[in-house]
mmCIF file of C-alpha atoms in Angstrom:
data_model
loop_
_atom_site.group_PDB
_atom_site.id
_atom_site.type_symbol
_atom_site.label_atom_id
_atom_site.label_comp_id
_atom_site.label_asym_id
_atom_site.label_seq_id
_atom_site.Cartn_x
_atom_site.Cartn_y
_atom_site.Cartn_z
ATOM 1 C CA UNK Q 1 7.249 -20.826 5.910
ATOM 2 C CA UNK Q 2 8.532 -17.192 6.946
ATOM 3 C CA UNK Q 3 8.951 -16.035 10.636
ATOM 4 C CA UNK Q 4 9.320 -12.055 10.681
ATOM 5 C CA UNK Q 5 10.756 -9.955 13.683
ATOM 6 C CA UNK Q 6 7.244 -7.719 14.990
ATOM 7 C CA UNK Q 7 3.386 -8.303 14.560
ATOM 8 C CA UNK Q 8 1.670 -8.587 10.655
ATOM 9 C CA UNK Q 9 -1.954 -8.026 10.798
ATOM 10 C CA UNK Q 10 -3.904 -10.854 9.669
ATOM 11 C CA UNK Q 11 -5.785 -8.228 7.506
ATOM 12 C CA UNK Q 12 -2.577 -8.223 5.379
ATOM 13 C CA UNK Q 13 -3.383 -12.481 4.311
ATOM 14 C CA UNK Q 14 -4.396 -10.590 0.117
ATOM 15 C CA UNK Q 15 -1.156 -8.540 0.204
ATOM 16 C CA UNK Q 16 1.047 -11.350 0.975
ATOM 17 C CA UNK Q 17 -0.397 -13.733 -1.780
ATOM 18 C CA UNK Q 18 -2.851 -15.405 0.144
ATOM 19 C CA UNK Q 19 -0.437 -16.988 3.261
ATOM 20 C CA UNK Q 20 -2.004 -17.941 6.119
ATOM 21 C CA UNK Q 21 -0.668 -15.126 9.440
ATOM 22 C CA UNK Q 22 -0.111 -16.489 13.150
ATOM 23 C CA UNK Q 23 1.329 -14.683 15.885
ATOM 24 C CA UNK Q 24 3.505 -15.902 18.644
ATOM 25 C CA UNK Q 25 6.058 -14.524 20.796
ATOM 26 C CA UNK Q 26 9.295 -16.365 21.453
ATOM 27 C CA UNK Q 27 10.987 -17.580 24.836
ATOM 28 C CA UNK Q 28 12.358 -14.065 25.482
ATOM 29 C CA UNK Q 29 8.997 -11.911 25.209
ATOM 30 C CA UNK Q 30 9.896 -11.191 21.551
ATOM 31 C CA UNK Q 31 6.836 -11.002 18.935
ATOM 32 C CA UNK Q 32 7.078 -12.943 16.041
ATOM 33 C CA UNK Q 33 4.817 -13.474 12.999
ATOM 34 C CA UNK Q 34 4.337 -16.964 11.182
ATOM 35 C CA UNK Q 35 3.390 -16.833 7.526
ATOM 36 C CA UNK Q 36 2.681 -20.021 5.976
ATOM 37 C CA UNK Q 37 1.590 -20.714 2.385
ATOM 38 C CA UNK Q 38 1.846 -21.784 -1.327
ATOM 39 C CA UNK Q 39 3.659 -19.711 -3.567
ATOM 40 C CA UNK Q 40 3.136 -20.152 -7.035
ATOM 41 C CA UNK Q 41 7.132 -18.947 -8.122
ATOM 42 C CA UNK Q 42 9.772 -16.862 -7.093
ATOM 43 C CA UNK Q 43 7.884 -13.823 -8.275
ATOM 44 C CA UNK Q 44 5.541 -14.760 -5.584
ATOM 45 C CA UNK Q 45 8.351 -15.026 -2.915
ATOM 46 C CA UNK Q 46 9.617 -11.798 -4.324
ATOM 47 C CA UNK Q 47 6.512 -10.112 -3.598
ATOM 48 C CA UNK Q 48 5.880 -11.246 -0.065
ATOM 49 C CA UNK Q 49 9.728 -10.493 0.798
ATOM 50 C CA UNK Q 50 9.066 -6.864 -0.242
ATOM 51 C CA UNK Q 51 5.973 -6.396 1.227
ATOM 52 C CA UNK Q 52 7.538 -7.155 4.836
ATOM 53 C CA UNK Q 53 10.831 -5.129 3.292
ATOM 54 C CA UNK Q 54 8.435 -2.191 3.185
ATOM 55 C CA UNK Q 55 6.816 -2.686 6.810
ATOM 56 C CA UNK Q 56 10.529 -2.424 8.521
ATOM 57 C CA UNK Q 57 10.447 -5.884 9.680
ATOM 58 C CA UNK Q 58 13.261 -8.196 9.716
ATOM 59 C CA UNK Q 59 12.994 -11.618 8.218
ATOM 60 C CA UNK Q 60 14.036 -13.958 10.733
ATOM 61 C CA UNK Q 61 13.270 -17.481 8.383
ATOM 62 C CA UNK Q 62 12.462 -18.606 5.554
ATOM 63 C CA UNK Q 63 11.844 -22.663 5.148
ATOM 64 C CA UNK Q 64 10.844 -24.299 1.898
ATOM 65 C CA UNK Q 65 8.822 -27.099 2.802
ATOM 66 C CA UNK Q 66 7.973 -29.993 0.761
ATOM 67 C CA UNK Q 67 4.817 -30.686 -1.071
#
């Protein structure tokens, strides 16, 4: 599970290795984007992280969860 800083449009789901996009916006007004998916590696992880690298936006959390 990732939550970036700013909006990711849910068109973007193929780019970042299939996760699943939701937007929210936090207590203060600020927009956040929820990315939520299996990665097969690191690679994976490497790819996603550089994809939002690339769009300016600030990763805010990342969260391994358990299988």
């Amino acid at each position: 599970k990732l939550i970036v800083q700013g909006w990711i449009d849910h068109t973007w789901s193929d780019r970042l290795e299939g996760m699943t996009i939701c937007q929210a916006t936090l207590e203060g007004g600020s927009p956040v984007t929820i990315l939520e998916g299996e990665l097969s590696d690191q690679a994976a992880l490497a790819g996603v992280l550089n994809s939002i690298y690339e769009l300016h936006l600030t990763v805010l959390s990342v969260k391994r969860l358990t299988i």
